[in-house]
Coordinates of N, CA, C and O in Angstrom, one line a residue:
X672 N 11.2 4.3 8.5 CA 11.7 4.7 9.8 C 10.6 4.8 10.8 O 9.6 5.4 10.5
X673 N 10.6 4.2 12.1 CA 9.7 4.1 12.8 C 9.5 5.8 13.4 O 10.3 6.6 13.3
X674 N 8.5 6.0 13.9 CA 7.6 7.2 14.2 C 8.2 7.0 15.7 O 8.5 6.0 16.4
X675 N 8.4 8.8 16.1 CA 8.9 8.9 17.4 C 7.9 9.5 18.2 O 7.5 10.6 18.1
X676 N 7.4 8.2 19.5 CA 6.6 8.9 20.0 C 7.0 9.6 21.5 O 8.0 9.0 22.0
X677 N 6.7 10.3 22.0 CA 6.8 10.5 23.3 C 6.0 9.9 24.6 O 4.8 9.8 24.7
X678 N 7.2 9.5 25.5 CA 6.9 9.3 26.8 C 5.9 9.8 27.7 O 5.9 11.0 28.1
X679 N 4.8 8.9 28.1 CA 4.0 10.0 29.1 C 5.2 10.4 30.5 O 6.2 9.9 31.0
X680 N 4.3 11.5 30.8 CA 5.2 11.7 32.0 C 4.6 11.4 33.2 O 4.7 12.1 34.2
X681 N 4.0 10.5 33.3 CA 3.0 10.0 34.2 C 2.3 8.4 34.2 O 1.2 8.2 33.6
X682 N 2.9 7.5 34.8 CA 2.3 6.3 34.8 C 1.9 5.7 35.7 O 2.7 5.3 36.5
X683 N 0.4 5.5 36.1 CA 0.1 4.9 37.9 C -0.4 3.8 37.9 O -1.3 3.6 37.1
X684 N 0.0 2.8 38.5 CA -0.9 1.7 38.2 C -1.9 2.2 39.8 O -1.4 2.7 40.8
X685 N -3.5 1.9 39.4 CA -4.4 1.7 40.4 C -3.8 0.9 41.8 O -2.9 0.0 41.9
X686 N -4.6 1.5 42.7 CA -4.1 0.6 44.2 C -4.6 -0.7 43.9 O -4.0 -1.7 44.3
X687 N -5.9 -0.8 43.2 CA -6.7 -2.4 42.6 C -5.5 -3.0 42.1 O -4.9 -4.0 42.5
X688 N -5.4 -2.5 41.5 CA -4.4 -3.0 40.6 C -4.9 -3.2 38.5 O -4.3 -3.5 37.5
X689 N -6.3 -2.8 38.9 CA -7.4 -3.0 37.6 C -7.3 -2.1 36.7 O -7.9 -2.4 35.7
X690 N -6.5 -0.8 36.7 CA -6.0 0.0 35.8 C -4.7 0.7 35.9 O -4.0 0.7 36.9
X691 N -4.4 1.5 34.3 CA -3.4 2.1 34.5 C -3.5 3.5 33.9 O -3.8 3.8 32.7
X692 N -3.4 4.5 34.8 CA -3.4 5.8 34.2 C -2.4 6.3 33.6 O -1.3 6.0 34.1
X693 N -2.3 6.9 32.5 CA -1.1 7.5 31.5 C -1.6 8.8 31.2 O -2.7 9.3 31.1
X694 N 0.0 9.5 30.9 CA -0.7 11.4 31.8 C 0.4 11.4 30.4 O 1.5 10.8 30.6
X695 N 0.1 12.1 28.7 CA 1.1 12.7 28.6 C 1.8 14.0 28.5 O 1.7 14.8 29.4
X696 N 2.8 14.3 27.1 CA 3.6 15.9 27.8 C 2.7 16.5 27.1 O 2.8 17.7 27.3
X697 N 1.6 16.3 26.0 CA 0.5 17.3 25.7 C -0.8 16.9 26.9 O -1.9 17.1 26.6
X698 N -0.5 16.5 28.0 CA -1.8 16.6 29.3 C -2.8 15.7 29.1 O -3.6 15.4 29.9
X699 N -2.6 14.9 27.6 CA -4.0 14.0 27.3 C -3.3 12.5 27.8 O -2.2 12.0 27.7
X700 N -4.6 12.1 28.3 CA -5.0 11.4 29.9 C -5.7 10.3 29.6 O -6.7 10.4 29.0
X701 N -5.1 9.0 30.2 CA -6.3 7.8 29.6 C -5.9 7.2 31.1 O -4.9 7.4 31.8
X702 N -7.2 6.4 31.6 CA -7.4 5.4 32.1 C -7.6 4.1 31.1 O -8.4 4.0 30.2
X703 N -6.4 3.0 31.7 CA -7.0 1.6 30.6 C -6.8 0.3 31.5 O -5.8 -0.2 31.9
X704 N -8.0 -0.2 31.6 CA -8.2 -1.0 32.2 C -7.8 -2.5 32.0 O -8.1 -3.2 31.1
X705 N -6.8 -2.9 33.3 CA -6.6 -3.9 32.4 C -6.6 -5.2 31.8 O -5.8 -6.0 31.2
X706 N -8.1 -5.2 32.1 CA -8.5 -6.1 31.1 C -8.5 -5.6 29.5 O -8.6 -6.3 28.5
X707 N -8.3 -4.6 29.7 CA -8.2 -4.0 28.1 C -7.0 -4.0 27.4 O -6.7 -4.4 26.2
X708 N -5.9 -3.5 28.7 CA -4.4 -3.9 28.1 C -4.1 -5.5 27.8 O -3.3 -5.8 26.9
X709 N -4.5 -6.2 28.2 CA -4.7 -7.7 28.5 C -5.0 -8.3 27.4 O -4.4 -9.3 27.0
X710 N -6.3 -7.8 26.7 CA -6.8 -8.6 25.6 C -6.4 -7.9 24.6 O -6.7 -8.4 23.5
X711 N -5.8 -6.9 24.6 CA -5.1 -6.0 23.3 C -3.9 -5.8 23.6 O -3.4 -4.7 23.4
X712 N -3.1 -6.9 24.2 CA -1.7 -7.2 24.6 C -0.8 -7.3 23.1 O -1.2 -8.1 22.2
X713 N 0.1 -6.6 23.1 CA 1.0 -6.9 21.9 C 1.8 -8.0 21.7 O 2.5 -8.2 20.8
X714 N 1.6 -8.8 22.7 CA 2.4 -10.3 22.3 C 1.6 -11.0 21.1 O 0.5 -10.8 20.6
X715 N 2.7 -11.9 20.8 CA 2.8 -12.4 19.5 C 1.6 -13.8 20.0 O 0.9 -14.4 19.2
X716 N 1.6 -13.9 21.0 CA 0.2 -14.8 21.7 C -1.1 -14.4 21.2 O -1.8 -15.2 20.6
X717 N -1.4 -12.8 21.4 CA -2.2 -12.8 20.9 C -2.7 -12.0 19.9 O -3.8 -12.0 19.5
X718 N -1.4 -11.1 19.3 CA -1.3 -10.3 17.7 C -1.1 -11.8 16.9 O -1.9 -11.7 16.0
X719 N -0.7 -12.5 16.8 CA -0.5 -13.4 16.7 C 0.7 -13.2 15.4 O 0.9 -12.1 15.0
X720 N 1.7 -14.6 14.5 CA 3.0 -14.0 13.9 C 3.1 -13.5 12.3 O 4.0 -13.1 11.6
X721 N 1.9 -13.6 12.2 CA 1.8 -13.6 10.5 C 0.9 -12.3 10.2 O 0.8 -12.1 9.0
X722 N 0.1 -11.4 11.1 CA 0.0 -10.5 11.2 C -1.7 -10.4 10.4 O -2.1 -9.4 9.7
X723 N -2.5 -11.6 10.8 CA -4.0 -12.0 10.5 C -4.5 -11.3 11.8 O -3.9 -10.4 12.5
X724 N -5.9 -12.0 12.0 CA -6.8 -11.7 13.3 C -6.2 -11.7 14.7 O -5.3 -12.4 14.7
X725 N -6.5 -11.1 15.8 CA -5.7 -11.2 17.0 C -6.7 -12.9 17.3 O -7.5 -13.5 16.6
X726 N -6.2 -13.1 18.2 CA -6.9 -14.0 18.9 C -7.4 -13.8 19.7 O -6.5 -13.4 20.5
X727 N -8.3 -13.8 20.3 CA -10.0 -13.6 20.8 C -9.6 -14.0 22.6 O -9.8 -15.1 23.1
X728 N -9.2 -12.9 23.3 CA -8.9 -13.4 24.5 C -10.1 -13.5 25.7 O -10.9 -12.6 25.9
X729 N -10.1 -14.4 26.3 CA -11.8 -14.5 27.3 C -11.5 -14.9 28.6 O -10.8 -15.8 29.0
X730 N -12.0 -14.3 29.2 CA -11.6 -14.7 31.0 C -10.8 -13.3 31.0 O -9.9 -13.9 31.6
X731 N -10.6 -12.6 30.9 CA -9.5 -11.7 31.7 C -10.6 -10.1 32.1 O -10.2 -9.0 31.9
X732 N -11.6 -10.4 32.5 CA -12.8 -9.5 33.4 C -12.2 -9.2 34.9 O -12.5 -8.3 35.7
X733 N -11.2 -10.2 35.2 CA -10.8 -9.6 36.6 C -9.6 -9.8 36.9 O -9.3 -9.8 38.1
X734 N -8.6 -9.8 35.5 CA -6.9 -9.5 35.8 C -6.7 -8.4 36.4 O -7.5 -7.5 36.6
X735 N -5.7 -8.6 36.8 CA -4.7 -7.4 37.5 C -3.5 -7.2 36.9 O -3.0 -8.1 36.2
X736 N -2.9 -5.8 37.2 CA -1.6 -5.9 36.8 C -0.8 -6.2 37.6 O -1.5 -6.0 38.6
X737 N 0.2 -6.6 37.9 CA 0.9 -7.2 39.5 C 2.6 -6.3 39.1 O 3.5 -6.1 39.9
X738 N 2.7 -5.8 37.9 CA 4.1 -4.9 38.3 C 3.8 -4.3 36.7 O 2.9 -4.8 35.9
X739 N 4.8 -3.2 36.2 CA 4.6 -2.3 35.2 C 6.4 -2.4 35.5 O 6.9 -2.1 36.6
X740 N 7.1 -2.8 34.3 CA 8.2 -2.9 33.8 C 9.0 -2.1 32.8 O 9.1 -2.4 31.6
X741 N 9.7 -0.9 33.6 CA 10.5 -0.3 32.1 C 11.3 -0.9 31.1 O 12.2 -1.8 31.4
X742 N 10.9 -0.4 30.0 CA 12.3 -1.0 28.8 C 12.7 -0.3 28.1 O 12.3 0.0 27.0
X743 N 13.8 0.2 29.0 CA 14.5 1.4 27.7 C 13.6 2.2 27.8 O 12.8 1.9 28.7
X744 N 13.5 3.4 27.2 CA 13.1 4.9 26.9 C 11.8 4.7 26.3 O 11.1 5.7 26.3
X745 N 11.4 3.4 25.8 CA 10.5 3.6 24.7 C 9.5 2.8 24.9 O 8.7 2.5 24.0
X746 N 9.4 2.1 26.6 CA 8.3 1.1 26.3 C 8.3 0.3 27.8 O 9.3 0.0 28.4
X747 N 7.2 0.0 28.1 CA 7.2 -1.0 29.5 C 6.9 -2.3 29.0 O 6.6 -2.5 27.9
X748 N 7.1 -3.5 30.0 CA 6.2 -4.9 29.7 C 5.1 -4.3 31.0 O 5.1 -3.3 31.7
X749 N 4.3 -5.3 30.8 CA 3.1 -5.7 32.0 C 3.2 -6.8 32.4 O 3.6 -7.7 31.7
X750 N 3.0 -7.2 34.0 CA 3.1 -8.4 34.0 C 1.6 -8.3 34.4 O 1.1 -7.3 34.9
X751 N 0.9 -9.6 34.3 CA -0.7 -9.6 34.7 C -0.4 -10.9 35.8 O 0.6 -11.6 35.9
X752 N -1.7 -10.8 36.5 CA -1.8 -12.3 37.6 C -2.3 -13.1 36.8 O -3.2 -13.8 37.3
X753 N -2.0 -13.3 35.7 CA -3.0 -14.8 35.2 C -1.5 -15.0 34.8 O -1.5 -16.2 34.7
X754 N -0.4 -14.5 34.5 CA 0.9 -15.1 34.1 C 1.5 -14.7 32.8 O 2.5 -15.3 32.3
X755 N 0.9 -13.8 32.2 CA 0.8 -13.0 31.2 C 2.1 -12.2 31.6 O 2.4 -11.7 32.7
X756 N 2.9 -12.1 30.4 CA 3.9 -11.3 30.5 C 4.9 -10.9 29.5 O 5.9 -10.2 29.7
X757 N 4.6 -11.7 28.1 CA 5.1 -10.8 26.8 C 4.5 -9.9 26.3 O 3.3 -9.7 26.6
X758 N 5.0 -9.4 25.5 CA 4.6 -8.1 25.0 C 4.7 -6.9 25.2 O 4.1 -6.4 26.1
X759 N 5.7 -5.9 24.2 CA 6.2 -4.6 25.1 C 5.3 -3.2 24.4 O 4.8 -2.8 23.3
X760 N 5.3 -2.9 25.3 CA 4.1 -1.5 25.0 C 4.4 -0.4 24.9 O 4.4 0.4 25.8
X761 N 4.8 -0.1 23.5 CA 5.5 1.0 23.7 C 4.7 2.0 23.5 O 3.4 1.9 23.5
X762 N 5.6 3.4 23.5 CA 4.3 4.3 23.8 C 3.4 4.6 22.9 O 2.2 4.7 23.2
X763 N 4.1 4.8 21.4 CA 3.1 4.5 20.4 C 1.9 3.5 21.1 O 0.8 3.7 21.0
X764 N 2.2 2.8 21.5 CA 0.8 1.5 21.1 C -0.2 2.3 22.3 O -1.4 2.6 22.2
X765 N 0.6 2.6 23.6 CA -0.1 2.9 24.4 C -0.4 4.2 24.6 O -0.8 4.7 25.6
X766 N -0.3 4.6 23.6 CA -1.2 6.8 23.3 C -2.4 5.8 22.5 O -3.6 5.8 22.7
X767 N -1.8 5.1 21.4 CA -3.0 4.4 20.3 C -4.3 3.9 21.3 O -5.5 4.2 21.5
X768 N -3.6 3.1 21.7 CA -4.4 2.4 23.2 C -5.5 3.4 23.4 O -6.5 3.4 22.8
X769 N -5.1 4.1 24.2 CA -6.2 5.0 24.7 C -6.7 5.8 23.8 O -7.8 5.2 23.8
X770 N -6.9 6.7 22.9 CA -6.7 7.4 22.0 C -8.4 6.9 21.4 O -9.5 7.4 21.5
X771 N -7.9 5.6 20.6 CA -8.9 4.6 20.0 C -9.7 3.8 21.5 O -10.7 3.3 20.9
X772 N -9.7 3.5 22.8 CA -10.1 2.7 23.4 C -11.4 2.3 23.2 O -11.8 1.1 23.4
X773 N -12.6 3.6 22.6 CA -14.2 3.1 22.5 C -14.0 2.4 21.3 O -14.8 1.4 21.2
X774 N -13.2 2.7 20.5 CA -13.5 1.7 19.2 C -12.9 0.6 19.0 O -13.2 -0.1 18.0
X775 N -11.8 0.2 20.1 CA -11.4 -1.4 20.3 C -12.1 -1.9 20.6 O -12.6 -2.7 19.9
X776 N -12.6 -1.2 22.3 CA -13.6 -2.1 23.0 C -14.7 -2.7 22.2 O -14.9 -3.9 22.2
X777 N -15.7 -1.4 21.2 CA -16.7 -2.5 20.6 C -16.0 -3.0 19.7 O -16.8 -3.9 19.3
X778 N -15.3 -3.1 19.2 CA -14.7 -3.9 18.4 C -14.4 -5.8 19.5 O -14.4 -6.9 19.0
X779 N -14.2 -5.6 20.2 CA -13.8 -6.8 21.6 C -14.7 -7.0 21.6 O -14.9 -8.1 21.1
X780 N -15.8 -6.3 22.1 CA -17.1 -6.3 22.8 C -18.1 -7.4 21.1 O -18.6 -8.6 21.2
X781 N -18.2 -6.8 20.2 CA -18.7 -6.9 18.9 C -17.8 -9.2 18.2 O -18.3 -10.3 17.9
X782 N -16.6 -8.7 18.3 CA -16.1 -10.5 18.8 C -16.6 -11.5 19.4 O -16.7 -12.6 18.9
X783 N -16.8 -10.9 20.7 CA -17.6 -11.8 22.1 C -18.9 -11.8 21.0 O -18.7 -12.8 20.3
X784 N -19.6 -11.4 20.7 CA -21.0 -11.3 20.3 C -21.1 -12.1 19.3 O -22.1 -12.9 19.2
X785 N -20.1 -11.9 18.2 CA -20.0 -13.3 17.1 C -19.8 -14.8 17.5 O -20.0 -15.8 16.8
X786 N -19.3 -14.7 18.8 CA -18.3 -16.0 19.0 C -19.8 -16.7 20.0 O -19.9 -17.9 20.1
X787 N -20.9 -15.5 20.6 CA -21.8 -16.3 21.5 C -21.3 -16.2 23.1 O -21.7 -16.8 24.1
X788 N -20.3 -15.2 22.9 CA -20.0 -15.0 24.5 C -19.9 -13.7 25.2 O -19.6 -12.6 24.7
X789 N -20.3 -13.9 26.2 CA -20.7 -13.0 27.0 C -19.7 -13.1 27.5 O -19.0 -14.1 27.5
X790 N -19.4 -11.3 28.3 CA -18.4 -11.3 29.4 C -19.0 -11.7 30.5 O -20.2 -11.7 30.6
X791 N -18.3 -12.2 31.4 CA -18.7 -12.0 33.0 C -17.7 -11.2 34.0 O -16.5 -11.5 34.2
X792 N -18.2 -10.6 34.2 CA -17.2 -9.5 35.4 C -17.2 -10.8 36.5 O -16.1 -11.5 36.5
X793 N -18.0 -11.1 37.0 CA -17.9 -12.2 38.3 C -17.1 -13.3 38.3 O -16.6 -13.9 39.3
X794 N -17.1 -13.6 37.2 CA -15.8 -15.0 36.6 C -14.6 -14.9 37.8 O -13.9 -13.9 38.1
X795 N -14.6 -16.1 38.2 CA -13.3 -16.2 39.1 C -12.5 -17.3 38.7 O -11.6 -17.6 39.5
X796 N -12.6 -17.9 37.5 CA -11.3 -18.8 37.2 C -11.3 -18.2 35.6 O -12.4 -18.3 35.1
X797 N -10.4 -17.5 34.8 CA -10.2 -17.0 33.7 C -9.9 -18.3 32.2 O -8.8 -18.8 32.2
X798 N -10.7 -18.8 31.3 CA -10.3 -19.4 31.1 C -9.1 -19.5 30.3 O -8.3 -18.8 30.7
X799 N -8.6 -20.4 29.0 CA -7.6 -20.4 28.2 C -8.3 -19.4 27.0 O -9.5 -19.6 26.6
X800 N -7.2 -18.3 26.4 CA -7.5 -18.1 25.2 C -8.0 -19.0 23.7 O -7.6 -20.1 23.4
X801 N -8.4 -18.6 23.3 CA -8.4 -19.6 22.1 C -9.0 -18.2 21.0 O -9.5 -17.0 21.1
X802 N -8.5 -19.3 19.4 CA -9.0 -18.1 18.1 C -10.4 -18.5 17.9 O -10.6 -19.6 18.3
X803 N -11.4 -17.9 17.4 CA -12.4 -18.3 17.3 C -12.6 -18.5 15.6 O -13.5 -19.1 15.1
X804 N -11.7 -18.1 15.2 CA -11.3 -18.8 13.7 C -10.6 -19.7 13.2 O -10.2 -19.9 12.1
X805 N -10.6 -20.3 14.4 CA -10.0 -21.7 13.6 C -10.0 -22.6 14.4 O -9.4 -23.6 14.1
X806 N -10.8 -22.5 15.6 CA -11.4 -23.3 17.1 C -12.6 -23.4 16.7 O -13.2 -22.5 16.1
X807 N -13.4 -25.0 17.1 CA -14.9 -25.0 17.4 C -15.7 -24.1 18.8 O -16.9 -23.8 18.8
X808 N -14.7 -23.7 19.8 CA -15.2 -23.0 20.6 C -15.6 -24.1 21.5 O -15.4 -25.3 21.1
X809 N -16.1 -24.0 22.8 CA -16.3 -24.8 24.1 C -17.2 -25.7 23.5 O -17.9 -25.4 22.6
X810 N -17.2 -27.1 24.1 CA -18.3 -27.7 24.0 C -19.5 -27.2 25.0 O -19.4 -26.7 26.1
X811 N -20.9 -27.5 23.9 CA -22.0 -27.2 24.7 C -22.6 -28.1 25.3 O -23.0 -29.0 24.7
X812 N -22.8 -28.0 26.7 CA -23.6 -29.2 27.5 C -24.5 -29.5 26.5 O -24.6 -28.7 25.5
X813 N -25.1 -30.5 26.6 CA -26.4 -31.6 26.0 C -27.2 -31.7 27.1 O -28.2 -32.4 27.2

C-alpha cells in the first residue's frame, strides 16, 4: 500500500521562474531549483522504464518553469520552457526532493564528472539528453 504523504501548504513558483518553494504542514521548507526538478524529473524519459540508471540530463542550467499543474490531491506536473512536461510529482517525491537535495545534487554533480562534463550556467541553447551508458557521448573536435 502506497505511503500517505501530505500536501505542502504552500507552493511558489519564483517571479524567475528558476525555482520552486514548498512550505509544509510540519513548516519544513525547500527551495528547488529548477534545474534540479528538471534533471530529477519523474518521467519515464528520464527514470527511465525498467527501473536501471536515470538518464543523465545536460543543458537544463537555465530552464524555467513556465506553469506548475495540479493533479488531484496528490501531485502537480511541471511544465519547463525547453518542452518538458511528463512526469507527476507527487508529494512524496517532492518532500524526498528536498529532504535529500545535497545528496542528489552531488550525486548529478559527481555524473557530469564521470561523463567529462561540466555544467555551464551561461549555456543558452540546452542540448538533447542522452544516457551516458549506453551513448559514446558528443563527438570531440579533432
Amino acid at each position: 500500500m502506497a505511503q500517505h504523504h501530505p500536501a505542502p501548504k504552500q507552493i511558489r513558483l519564483a517571479k524567475d521562474r528558476r525555482s520552486l518553494h514548498l512550505v509544509f504542514p510540519d513548516d519544513a521548507a525547500f527551495d528547488l531549483s529548477a534545474e534540479y526538478l528538471r534533471v530529477f524529473s519523474p518521467s519515464a524519459e528520464v527514470r527511465g522504464h525498467g527501473g536501471g540508471e536515470m538518464m543523465l540530463v545536460l543543458g537544463k542550467e537555465r530552464v524555467k518553469i513556465v506553469d506548475v499543474q495540479p493533479v488531484g490531491r496528490y501531485a502537480v506536473k511541471l511544465v519547463f520552457d525547453d518542452g518538458h512536461d511528463s512526469g507527476l510529482y507527487d508529494w512524496g517525491l517532492l518532500r524526498e526532493l528536498g529532504e535529500r537535495r545535497d545528496e542528489h545534487w552531488n550525486y548529478y554533480l559527481g555524473r557530469l564528472s564521470s561523463a567529462g562534463i561540466e555544467r555551464d550556467p551561461e549555456r543558452e541553447e540546452p542540448p538533447t539528453p542522452y544516457d551516458v551508458l549506453s551513448s559514446p557521448g558528443p563527438a570531440k573536435p579533432e
